[in-house]
């Protein structure tokens, strides 16, 4: 093979992993000699742990050298024996790994300052990225900056810096030279003076993550977390500022990558802040100063004062694409005014309760809004969800949490025609509407969406909102891929549910989840087995009270023998019973799955079934809390 042109050999080796390379080196002497030079791109990343100290692997060592760029040295738990870490850092030198540019130290307790800094200095010439993760350290961060003069990225995630005030005072005798740091993560417990000294040395900083709100005590006095003016005076080039490491946009299921907003141009582009009353004036001032450049804005507040709300109502944010706004007792008028001044807004996350003041400003049409997450609470007078949905013609994803009303689309409603993802959960009633009104509104909604939209995902968890007619309407949506619904099982008997499932075969359904369902008879499971594109099925229970789901043994066998794409099934609180009505034991469930695998002649081509059992009580193996069956 090595007689082929070198570019072809490099291309072949690019498809291999590290283990494949080691196997290739065992083929013959020629392959042993030539493989390392063609596999350098595979060994650019290296992970080491203390076990590597007790094993000598000649083939792996031949694959290492100056081409290794990214190294992680860590363990599965916090280690107090830091000598292992120093031994592994020395191993890198012995292997010729002199070009390391990124180093992560994972779960170490670092106390020997002289040894740590000398070991780090050996790797420092090319080191630009350093991460300390889930570790404890008694080393001043400024000493690390002194040792690694080429650092541009410094990250401390879930770390504890055990540095005393005396250590900090004694370290002030030296001169703090400016560093090259452009990216800084301080998700750590450390003295405030340490943070001050680090920030003062970062005039080129572009991204700062982690100062401010944190579930653990972090500052001795907290002045940095409440003084943004100081931060911006020390680091005037910041374009990304997140005041906590926690990502609060997970509920939106959208990407929140601060690095995407880093720029060499002046002005804040990404701002994720937790504000209290003491910080309101500064927050408003910096929002006003950067209103022309902001593209991502997240504000979480414990309360609203009049001056802050007045300030945000006058903001004009022409470039803002993502807004996350969470607060309580909020006056709707300033917020509506702010939304009307965000013409480029694409993603909006609202989680707050309004006060009872009437809305005086109408909401303009948001032509570019694609994603809306709304955790509903008390709405102000003159403001309705239905009216808002008519003002978002480009909406593709709608998530409504804590829904406590009902849908009542006006006759002239023309919105939601681009909607692909609908997710609603809540009680479905605010005590002003009956269950029949909730069902009528839901029927109207799905009738409209079935005719006008191309829904791909429906997650609907509202008690008493779905009946047979609504389900049949849902089954007429040909683009449907994911369906996750709460079922009112008392009115949905096996025959009606099976008929609904059979009509789903005309859709593109790939994932199906039934919540709070008490019975899965053979006729229902047989219908599920006939869905041609289904890859996943689950029966779930929500809330504190979870009843048993009675599952037909014969129906489960039918699912296991399915010859198409089904790869995973999961059942909460299952009671699997045969035709005689007697439940089978967990051991029999295991045997049932294994028997179907053996009888399936195509098992090896499709993958064998594997079963995972979870029990309600750790001391008893008789009652199951979950059965998950997947193809290996």
Coordinates of C-alpha atoms in Angstrom, one line a residue:
X1 CA 0.0 0.0 0.0
X2 CA 2.9 2.4 0.8
X3 CA 3.9 2.3 -2.9
X4 CA 0.8 4.4 -3.7
X5 CA 1.1 8.2 -4.0
X6 CA 1.5 9.7 -0.6
X7 CA -1.6 11.9 -0.9
X8 CA -3.8 8.8 -1.5
X9 CA -2.2 7.0 1.5
X10 CA -2.9 10.0 3.7
X11 CA -6.5 10.0 2.5
X12 CA -6.8 6.3 3.4
X13 CA -5.4 6.8 6.9
X14 CA -7.8 9.7 7.5
X15 CA -10.6 7.2 7.9
X16 CA -8.9 5.3 10.7
X17 CA -9.0 5.8 14.4
X18 CA -6.2 5.3 16.9
X19 CA -7.0 1.7 17.5
X20 CA -7.0 1.0 13.8
X21 CA -3.5 2.5 13.5
X22 CA -2.1 0.3 16.3
X23 CA -3.5 -2.8 14.5
X24 CA -1.9 -1.7 11.2
X25 CA 1.5 -1.4 12.9
X26 CA 1.2 -5.1 14.0
X27 CA 0.8 -6.3 10.4
X28 CA 4.5 -6.4 9.5
X29 CA 7.8 -4.6 9.9
X30 CA 7.2 -2.2 6.9
X31 CA 3.7 -1.2 8.2
X32 CA 5.2 -0.8 11.7
X33 CA 7.7 1.7 10.3
X34 CA 5.6 3.6 7.8
X35 CA 2.2 3.9 9.6
X36 CA 3.2 6.6 12.2
X37 CA 4.2 9.1 9.5
X38 CA 0.9 8.7 7.7
X39 CA -1.2 8.8 10.8
X40 CA -0.1 12.0 12.4
X41 CA -3.5 13.7 11.9
X42 CA -5.1 11.0 13.9
X43 CA -2.8 11.5 16.9
X44 CA -3.1 15.3 17.1
X45 CA -5.4 14.8 20.1
X46 CA -4.3 12.7 23.1
X47 CA -6.0 11.7 26.3
X48 CA -4.0 10.5 29.3
X49 CA -4.8 9.2 32.7
X50 CA -2.8 7.6 35.6
X51 CA -3.2 4.1 34.1
X52 CA -0.8 5.2 31.3
X53 CA 2.0 5.3 33.8
X54 CA 1.8 1.6 34.4
X55 CA 1.6 0.4 30.8
X56 CA 4.3 0.7 28.2
X57 CA 2.9 0.7 24.7
X58 CA 5.7 0.9 22.1
X59 CA 3.4 1.2 19.1
X60 CA 1.5 4.1 20.5
X61 CA 4.7 5.9 21.6
X62 CA 6.0 5.7 18.0
X63 CA 2.8 7.5 16.8
X64 CA 3.5 10.5 19.1
X65 CA 5.7 13.5 18.5
X66 CA 5.7 17.2 17.9
X67 CA 2.4 16.9 15.8
X68 CA 0.4 16.3 19.0
X69 CA -1.5 19.5 19.7
X70 CA -4.3 18.8 22.1
X71 CA -3.8 16.9 25.3
X72 CA -6.2 16.0 28.2
X73 CA -4.7 14.8 31.4
X74 CA -7.3 13.6 33.8
X75 CA -9.1 10.9 35.8
X76 CA -12.6 9.7 36.5
X77 CA -12.5 11.3 40.1
X78 CA -10.7 14.0 41.9
X79 CA -7.2 12.9 42.7
X80 CA -5.1 14.2 45.6
X81 CA -2.0 12.5 44.3
X82 CA -0.8 15.2 41.9
X83 CA 2.5 13.4 41.3
X84 CA 0.7 11.3 38.7
X85 CA -0.1 14.5 36.8
X86 CA 3.5 15.7 36.9
X87 CA 4.7 12.2 35.7
X88 CA 2.3 12.4 32.8
X89 CA 3.4 15.9 31.8
X90 CA 7.0 14.6 31.9
X91 CA 5.9 11.7 29.6
X92 CA 4.8 14.2 27.0
X93 CA 8.3 15.6 27.0
X94 CA 9.8 12.1 26.8
X95 CA 7.6 11.3 23.8
X96 CA 8.7 14.4 22.0
X97 CA 5.3 16.2 22.3
X98 CA 6.8 19.6 22.2
X99 CA 4.2 21.3 20.0
X100 CA 1.2 21.1 22.4
X101 CA -1.0 24.1 22.0
X102 CA -4.0 23.0 24.1
X103 CA -3.9 21.4 27.5
X104 CA -6.7 20.3 29.8
X105 CA -6.2 19.2 33.4
X106 CA -9.2 17.3 34.6
X107 CA -10.1 16.5 38.2
X108 CA -6.8 17.2 40.0
X109 CA -5.9 18.6 43.4
X110 CA -2.9 21.0 42.8
X111 CA -1.0 22.1 45.8
X112 CA 2.8 22.0 44.9
X113 CA 3.2 25.5 43.3
X114 CA 6.8 25.1 42.3
X115 CA 6.4 21.7 40.8
X116 CA 3.2 22.7 38.9
X117 CA 4.7 25.8 37.4
X118 CA 7.9 24.1 36.4
X119 CA 6.0 21.2 34.7
X120 CA 3.8 23.7 33.0
X121 CA 6.7 25.8 31.8
X122 CA 8.0 22.8 29.8
X123 CA 4.8 22.8 27.7
X124 CA 4.5 26.6 27.7
X125 CA 6.4 27.7 24.5
X126 CA 3.5 26.8 22.2
X127 CA 0.6 26.6 24.7
X128 CA -2.3 28.9 23.8
X129 CA -5.2 27.1 25.4
X130 CA -5.3 26.0 29.0
X131 CA -8.3 24.4 30.8
X132 CA -8.6 23.6 34.5
X133 CA -11.8 21.5 34.9
X134 CA -13.4 20.2 38.1
X135 CA -10.1 20.7 40.0
X136 CA -8.8 22.3 43.2
X137 CA -5.8 24.6 43.1
X138 CA -3.8 26.6 45.5
X139 CA -1.9 28.3 42.7
X140 CA -2.6 32.0 42.0
X141 CA -4.1 32.3 38.5
X142 CA -1.7 35.2 37.8
X143 CA 1.2 32.9 38.3
X144 CA -0.2 30.7 35.6
X145 CA -0.4 33.7 33.3
X146 CA 3.2 34.5 34.0
X147 CA 4.3 31.0 33.2
X148 CA 2.3 30.7 30.0
X149 CA 3.0 33.9 28.2
X150 CA 1.5 32.8 24.9
X151 CA -1.9 31.9 26.4
X152 CA -5.0 33.3 24.6
X153 CA -7.6 31.0 26.1
X154 CA -7.8 30.4 29.8
X155 CA -10.7 28.4 31.2
X156 CA -11.5 27.4 34.8
X157 CA -14.7 25.4 34.9
X158 CA -16.2 24.2 38.3
X159 CA -12.9 24.8 40.0
X160 CA -12.0 25.8 43.5
X161 CA -9.0 28.1 44.0
X162 CA -7.9 27.6 47.6
X163 CA -5.8 30.7 47.8
X164 CA -5.7 32.6 51.1
X165 CA -5.7 36.4 51.5
X166 CA -2.1 36.2 52.7
X167 CA -1.0 34.5 49.5
X168 CA -2.7 37.2 47.5
X169 CA -1.1 40.0 49.5
X170 CA 2.4 38.4 49.1
X171 CA 1.9 37.9 45.4
X172 CA 1.3 41.7 44.9
X173 CA 5.0 42.4 45.1
X174 CA 5.5 41.4 41.5
X175 CA 4.6 43.3 38.4
X176 CA 1.4 42.3 36.5
X177 CA 2.3 42.5 32.8
X178 CA -0.5 42.5 30.3
X179 CA -1.3 39.1 28.9
X180 CA -2.5 37.9 25.5
X181 CA -5.7 36.4 26.9
X182 CA -8.7 36.9 24.5
X183 CA -11.0 34.2 25.9
X184 CA -11.6 33.8 29.7
X185 CA -13.9 31.4 31.6
X186 CA -14.1 32.0 35.4
X187 CA -16.7 29.4 36.5
X188 CA -14.8 28.9 39.8
X189 CA -14.8 29.7 43.4
X190 CA -12.0 32.2 44.0
X191 CA -11.3 35.4 46.0
X192 CA -12.5 38.6 44.4
X193 CA -8.9 40.0 44.4
X194 CA -7.8 37.1 42.2
X195 CA -10.4 38.0 39.7
X196 CA -9.5 41.6 39.7
X197 CA -5.8 40.9 39.1
X198 CA -6.6 38.5 36.2
X199 CA -9.0 41.0 34.6
X200 CA -6.6 43.9 34.9
X201 CA -4.1 41.8 32.9
X202 CA -6.5 41.2 30.0
X203 CA -6.7 44.4 27.9
X204 CA -7.2 42.3 24.8
X205 CA -10.0 40.2 26.2
X206 CA -12.9 39.5 23.8
X207 CA -14.9 36.9 25.7
X208 CA -15.6 36.8 29.4
X209 CA -17.8 34.0 30.9
X210 CA -18.6 33.2 34.4
X211 CA -18.5 36.4 36.6
X212 CA -21.7 37.2 38.5
X213 CA -24.5 34.8 39.3
X214 CA -23.4 31.4 40.6
X215 CA -25.1 28.8 42.9
X216 CA -22.0 28.8 45.1
X217 CA -20.3 31.6 47.0
X218 CA -17.6 33.1 44.9
X219 CA -16.6 36.6 45.9
X220 CA -15.5 38.0 49.2
X221 CA -17.5 41.2 48.7
X222 CA -19.2 40.9 45.3
X223 CA -18.2 44.3 44.0
X224 CA -17.0 42.9 40.6
X225 CA -20.2 41.0 40.1
X226 CA -22.1 44.3 40.6
X227 CA -19.8 46.7 38.9
X228 CA -19.8 46.3 35.1
X229 CA -18.1 49.7 34.7
X230 CA -14.9 48.3 36.2
X231 CA -15.0 45.2 34.1
X232 CA -15.3 47.2 30.9
X233 CA -12.7 49.7 32.0
X234 CA -10.1 46.9 32.4
X235 CA -11.3 44.9 29.3
X236 CA -12.6 47.5 26.8
X237 CA -12.6 45.1 23.8
X238 CA -15.1 42.6 25.2
X239 CA -17.7 41.6 22.7
X240 CA -19.1 38.6 24.6
X241 CA -20.1 38.8 28.3
X242 CA -21.9 36.0 30.1
X243 CA -22.3 36.7 33.8
X244 CA -22.7 33.0 34.6
X245 CA -21.5 29.8 33.0
X246 CA -25.0 28.2 33.0
X247 CA -26.7 28.0 29.6
X248 CA -30.3 29.2 30.1
X249 CA -31.5 28.7 26.6
X250 CA -31.7 24.9 26.8
X251 CA -35.5 25.0 27.0
X252 CA -35.5 26.6 23.6
X253 CA -33.3 23.8 22.3
X254 CA -31.4 26.3 20.2
X255 CA -27.6 26.8 19.9
X256 CA -26.2 29.3 22.4
X257 CA -22.6 29.5 21.4
X258 CA -20.9 32.7 22.6
X259 CA -17.9 32.1 20.4
X260 CA -20.1 32.7 17.4
X261 CA -20.4 36.4 18.5
X262 CA -16.7 37.2 19.1
X263 CA -15.5 40.0 16.9
X264 CA -12.5 42.3 16.5
X265 CA -14.9 45.2 15.9
X266 CA -15.8 47.4 18.9
X267 CA -19.1 46.9 20.7
X268 CA -20.8 44.2 22.8
X269 CA -22.5 41.5 20.7
X270 CA -23.4 38.9 23.2
X271 CA -24.7 39.9 26.6
X272 CA -26.1 37.3 29.1
X273 CA -26.8 39.1 32.4
X274 CA -28.5 38.4 35.7
X275 CA -29.6 41.7 37.1
X276 CA -30.6 42.9 40.5
X277 CA -31.9 46.3 41.5
X278 CA -28.3 47.5 42.4
X279 CA -27.1 46.6 38.9
X280 CA -30.1 48.0 37.0
X281 CA -28.6 51.4 36.2
X282 CA -25.3 50.0 35.0
X283 CA -27.1 47.3 32.9
X284 CA -29.3 49.9 31.3
X285 CA -26.3 52.2 30.6
X286 CA -24.3 49.4 28.9
X287 CA -27.4 48.2 26.9
X288 CA -27.9 51.8 25.6
X289 CA -24.2 52.1 24.8
X290 CA -24.1 48.9 22.8
X291 CA -27.6 48.9 21.3
X292 CA -26.4 49.2 17.8
X293 CA -24.1 46.1 18.0
X294 CA -26.0 43.6 20.2
X295 CA -27.0 40.4 18.5
X296 CA -27.8 38.2 21.6
X297 CA -29.4 39.5 24.8
X298 CA -30.4 37.5 27.8
X299 CA -31.8 39.2 30.9
X300 CA -32.9 37.5 34.1
X301 CA -34.2 39.7 36.9
X302 CA -35.7 39.3 40.3
X303 CA -37.8 42.4 39.9
X304 CA -38.4 45.5 37.8
X305 CA -37.9 49.1 38.7
X306 CA -39.4 52.0 36.8
X307 CA -36.1 53.5 35.6
X308 CA -34.9 50.2 34.1
X309 CA -38.1 49.5 32.3
X310 CA -38.1 53.1 31.0
X311 CA -34.6 52.6 29.7
X312 CA -35.3 49.4 27.8
X313 CA -38.4 50.8 26.2
X314 CA -36.3 53.4 24.4
X315 CA -33.7 50.9 23.2
X316 CA -33.3 50.3 19.4
X317 CA -31.6 47.0 18.7
X318 CA -31.4 46.7 14.9
X319 CA -29.1 43.7 14.9
X320 CA -30.6 41.7 17.7
X321 CA -31.4 38.1 16.6
X322 CA -31.9 36.3 20.0
X323 CA -33.6 37.6 23.1
X324 CA -34.2 35.7 26.4
X325 CA -36.2 37.7 28.9
X326 CA -37.1 36.3 32.3
X327 CA -38.6 38.3 35.2
X328 CA -41.6 38.6 37.5
X329 CA -44.2 41.4 37.9
X330 CA -43.3 43.0 34.6
X331 CA -45.1 45.9 33.0
X332 CA -45.9 44.7 29.5
X333 CA -45.8 48.1 27.8
X334 CA -42.0 48.7 27.9
X335 CA -41.3 45.1 26.8
X336 CA -43.7 45.5 23.8
X337 CA -42.0 48.8 22.9
X338 CA -38.6 47.0 23.1
X339 CA -39.9 44.1 20.8
X340 CA -41.1 46.7 18.3
X341 CA -37.6 48.1 18.1
X342 CA -36.0 44.7 17.2
X343 CA -36.6 44.3 13.4
X344 CA -34.1 41.4 13.0
X345 CA -35.3 39.3 16.0
X346 CA -35.4 35.5 15.1
X347 CA -35.5 33.8 18.5
X348 CA -37.6 35.0 21.5
X349 CA -37.8 33.4 24.9
X350 CA -40.3 34.9 27.4
X351 CA -40.7 33.7 30.9
X352 CA -42.3 36.2 33.2
X353 CA -45.5 37.3 34.9
X354 CA -47.1 40.6 33.9
X355 CA -48.7 43.1 36.2
X356 CA -52.3 44.0 35.6
X357 CA -51.8 47.3 33.9
X358 CA -53.6 47.5 30.6
X359 CA -51.6 47.3 27.3
X360 CA -51.4 50.6 25.7
X361 CA -48.9 49.8 22.9
X362 CA -49.9 47.3 20.2
X363 CA -47.3 44.7 19.2
X364 CA -46.0 45.2 15.7
X365 CA -45.6 42.3 13.2
X366 CA -42.3 40.5 13.8
X367 CA -41.5 39.4 10.3
X368 CA -38.3 37.4 11.0
X369 CA -39.2 35.6 14.2
X370 CA -38.7 31.9 13.7
X371 CA -38.7 30.5 17.3
X372 CA -40.9 31.5 20.2
X373 CA -40.7 30.0 23.7
X374 CA -43.3 31.4 26.1
X375 CA -43.7 30.2 29.7
X376 CA -47.2 31.6 30.3
X377 CA -48.4 33.3 33.5
X378 CA -50.8 36.1 34.1
X379 CA -51.5 38.1 31.0
X380 CA -52.1 41.8 31.1
X381 CA -55.5 43.3 30.0
X382 CA -55.7 43.7 26.3
X383 CA -53.0 41.2 25.4
X384 CA -53.7 37.7 24.1
X385 CA -51.6 34.8 22.9
X386 CA -53.8 34.3 19.8
X387 CA -53.3 37.9 18.7
X388 CA -49.6 37.6 19.1
X389 CA -49.4 34.4 17.0
X390 CA -51.1 36.3 14.2
X391 CA -48.1 38.8 14.2
X392 CA -45.4 36.2 13.6
X393 CA -45.8 35.0 10.0
X394 CA -42.4 33.4 9.7
X395 CA -42.7 31.3 13.0
X396 CA -41.3 27.8 12.6
X397 CA -41.1 26.6 16.2
X398 CA -43.6 27.4 19.0
X399 CA -43.1 26.2 22.6
X400 CA -45.7 27.1 25.2
X401 CA -45.1 26.0 28.8
X402 CA -47.5 26.3 31.7
X403 CA -50.4 26.8 29.3
X404 CA -53.4 27.7 31.4
X405 CA -55.9 29.0 28.8
X406 CA -57.2 27.7 25.5
X407 CA -56.7 28.4 21.9
X408 CA -59.3 30.5 20.2
X409 CA -58.1 31.6 16.8
X410 CA -60.1 34.5 15.4
X411 CA -61.9 34.0 12.1
X412 CA -59.5 36.3 10.2
X413 CA -56.4 34.4 11.6
X414 CA -53.7 33.9 9.0
X415 CA -50.6 33.1 11.0
X416 CA -48.5 30.0 11.7
X417 CA -48.4 28.8 8.1
X418 CA -44.7 28.1 8.3
X419 CA -44.9 26.3 11.6
X420 CA -43.0 23.0 11.8
X421 CA -42.6 22.4 15.5
X422 CA -45.5 22.8 18.1
X423 CA -44.9 22.0 21.8
X424 CA -47.5 22.8 24.5
X425 CA -47.8 21.7 28.1
X426 CA -49.8 22.8 31.1
X427 CA -53.2 22.4 32.7
X428 CA -55.1 23.6 29.7
X429 CA -57.6 25.5 31.8
X430 CA -57.5 28.8 33.8
X431 CA -60.8 27.9 35.6
X432 CA -62.6 30.3 33.2
X433 CA -63.1 27.7 30.5
X434 CA -64.6 24.2 30.7
X435 CA -62.9 21.1 29.3
X436 CA -65.3 21.2 26.3
X437 CA -64.1 24.7 25.5
X438 CA -60.5 23.6 25.7
X439 CA -61.2 20.7 23.3
X440 CA -63.1 23.0 21.0
X441 CA -60.2 25.4 20.8
X442 CA -57.7 22.6 20.3
X443 CA -59.8 21.1 17.5
X444 CA -59.9 24.5 15.8
X445 CA -56.1 24.9 16.1
X446 CA -55.3 21.5 14.6
X447 CA -57.9 21.9 11.9
X448 CA -56.2 25.1 10.9
X449 CA -52.7 23.7 11.1
X450 CA -53.6 20.6 9.1
X451 CA -54.8 22.7 6.3
X452 CA -52.2 25.5 6.3
X453 CA -49.0 24.4 7.9
X454 CA -46.4 21.6 7.4
X455 CA -46.0 20.3 11.0
X456 CA -43.1 17.9 11.6
X457 CA -43.1 17.8 15.4
X458 CA -46.0 17.8 17.8
X459 CA -45.6 17.6 21.6
X460 CA -48.9 18.2 23.3
X461 CA -49.2 17.5 27.0
X462 CA -52.5 19.1 28.1
X463 CA -54.9 17.0 30.1
X464 CA -58.4 16.5 28.6
X465 CA -57.4 18.5 25.4
X466 CA -57.2 15.6 22.9
X467 CA -60.1 13.3 21.8
X468 CA -60.6 10.9 18.9
X469 CA -61.6 13.7 16.5
X470 CA -58.5 15.7 17.2
X471 CA -56.3 12.7 16.8
X472 CA -57.8 11.9 13.5
X473 CA -57.1 15.5 12.4
X474 CA -53.4 15.1 13.5
X475 CA -53.2 11.9 11.5
X476 CA -54.0 13.8 8.3
X477 CA -50.7 15.8 8.5
X478 CA -48.5 14.1 5.9
X479 CA -45.3 15.8 7.1
X480 CA -45.5 14.6 10.7
X481 CA -42.3 13.0 12.0
X482 CA -42.5 13.2 15.8
X483 CA -45.6 12.9 17.9
X484 CA -45.5 13.1 21.7
X485 CA -49.0 13.4 23.3
X486 CA -50.9 13.1 26.6
X487 CA -53.7 10.6 26.2
X488 CA -57.0 10.6 28.1
X489 CA -57.2 6.9 28.1
X490 CA -60.7 6.6 29.6
X491 CA -62.2 7.9 26.4
X492 CA -59.6 6.4 24.0
X493 CA -60.2 2.6 24.0
X494 CA -57.9 0.2 22.3
X495 CA -59.9 0.0 19.1
X496 CA -60.0 3.8 18.6
X497 CA -56.4 4.2 19.4
X498 CA -55.4 1.4 17.1
X499 CA -57.4 3.0 14.3
X500 CA -55.6 6.4 14.9
X501 CA -52.2 4.6 14.8
X502 CA -53.1 2.9 11.5
X503 CA -53.9 6.3 9.9
X504 CA -50.5 7.5 11.0
X505 CA -49.0 5.2 8.4
X506 CA -49.9 7.8 5.9
X507 CA -47.6 10.3 7.6
X508 CA -43.8 10.4 7.9
X509 CA -43.9 9.4 11.6
X510 CA -40.5 8.3 13.0
X511 CA -40.9 8.8 16.7
X512 CA -44.1 8.1 18.8
X513 CA -44.6 8.8 22.5
X514 CA -47.8 8.2 24.5
X515 CA -47.9 9.8 28.0
X516 CA -50.0 8.6 30.9
X517 CA -51.4 5.7 29.1
X518 CA -52.6 2.8 31.3
X519 CA -53.2 0.0 28.7
X520 CA -51.3 -1.1 25.6
X521 CA -53.3 -4.1 24.3
X522 CA -52.2 -6.3 21.4
X523 CA -54.4 -4.4 18.9
X524 CA -52.5 -1.1 19.7
X525 CA -49.0 -2.6 19.6
X526 CA -49.8 -4.5 16.4
X527 CA -50.8 -1.2 14.8
X528 CA -47.5 0.4 16.0
X529 CA -45.5 -2.5 14.5
X530 CA -47.1 -1.7 11.1
X531 CA -45.8 1.9 11.0
X532 CA -43.3 1.7 8.1
X533 CA -40.9 4.5 9.1
X534 CA -41.1 4.3 12.9
X535 CA -37.7 4.2 14.7
X536 CA -38.7 4.9 18.3
X537 CA -41.7 4.3 20.5
X538 CA -42.2 5.1 24.2
X539 CA -44.9 5.0 26.9
X540 CA -44.2 7.6 29.6
X541 CA -45.6 8.8 32.9
X542 CA -45.4 12.4 34.0
X543 CA -45.9 13.9 37.4
X544 CA -45.7 12.6 40.9
X545 CA -48.4 9.9 40.5
X546 CA -47.5 7.3 38.0
X547 CA -49.8 4.3 37.5
X548 CA -48.8 1.1 35.9
X549 CA -48.9 0.6 32.1
X550 CA -50.4 -2.8 31.3
X551 CA -48.7 -4.2 28.2
X552 CA -49.7 -7.2 26.1
X553 CA -46.9 -9.8 26.1
X554 CA -48.0 -10.9 22.6
X555 CA -48.1 -7.3 21.4
X556 CA -44.5 -6.8 22.7
X557 CA -43.5 -9.9 20.8
X558 CA -45.0 -8.4 17.7
X559 CA -42.9 -5.2 18.1
X560 CA -39.8 -7.3 18.7
X561 CA -40.3 -9.2 15.5
X562 CA -40.8 -6.1 13.4
X563 CA -38.7 -6.2 10.2
X564 CA -38.5 -2.5 9.5
X565 CA -36.7 0.4 11.2
X566 CA -37.8 0.3 14.9
X567 CA -34.6 0.5 17.0
X568 CA -35.7 1.6 20.5
X569 CA -38.7 1.0 22.8
X570 CA -39.2 2.3 26.3
X571 CA -42.0 1.7 28.8
X572 CA -42.4 3.4 32.2
X573 CA -43.9 1.3 35.1
X574 CA -44.6 -1.6 32.8
X575 CA -46.7 -4.7 33.8
X576 CA -46.3 -7.1 30.9
X577 CA -49.0 -9.8 30.9
X578 CA -50.0 -12.7 28.6
X579 CA -53.5 -13.7 27.4
X580 CA -54.3 -15.2 30.8
X581 CA -53.7 -11.8 32.4
X582 CA -50.9 -12.9 34.7
X583 CA -47.9 -10.6 34.7
X584 CA -44.5 -12.0 33.8
X585 CA -41.4 -11.5 35.9
X586 CA -38.4 -9.3 35.0
X587 CA -36.4 -12.6 34.3
X588 CA -39.1 -13.6 31.9
X589 CA -38.9 -10.2 30.2
X590 CA -35.2 -10.8 29.6
X591 CA -35.9 -14.3 28.3
X592 CA -38.7 -12.9 26.0
X593 CA -36.3 -10.4 24.4
X594 CA -33.5 -12.9 24.0
X595 CA -35.9 -15.5 22.5
X596 CA -37.1 -13.0 19.9
X597 CA -33.5 -12.2 18.9
X598 CA -32.7 -15.9 18.5
X599 CA -35.8 -16.5 16.4
X600 CA -35.2 -13.5 14.2
X601 CA -33.2 -14.8 11.2
X602 CA -32.2 -11.2 10.3
X603 CA -31.0 -10.3 13.9
X604 CA -27.3 -10.1 12.9
X605 CA -27.9 -7.9 9.9
X606 CA -30.2 -5.5 11.7
X607 CA -28.6 -5.7 15.2
X608 CA -29.5 -7.7 18.2
X609 CA -32.1 -6.6 20.8
X610 CA -30.7 -5.5 24.2
X611 CA -32.9 -5.0 27.2
X612 CA -32.2 -2.7 30.2
X613 CA -34.4 -3.0 33.3
X614 CA -34.8 -0.4 36.1
X615 CA -36.6 -1.2 39.3
X616 CA -38.9 0.9 41.5
X617 CA -37.1 -0.1 44.6
X618 CA -33.3 -0.7 44.7
X619 CA -33.9 -3.5 47.3
X620 CA -36.5 -5.4 45.2
X621 CA -36.3 -6.7 41.7
X622 CA -40.0 -7.6 41.3
X623 CA -41.5 -4.2 40.3
X624 CA -40.1 -2.5 37.2
X625 CA -39.9 1.3 36.8
X626 CA -38.7 1.2 33.2
X627 CA -38.0 -1.3 30.5
X628 CA -35.8 0.0 27.6
X629 CA -35.2 -2.3 24.6
X630 CA -32.9 -1.2 21.8
X631 CA -31.0 -2.7 18.9
X632 CA -27.3 -2.9 19.6

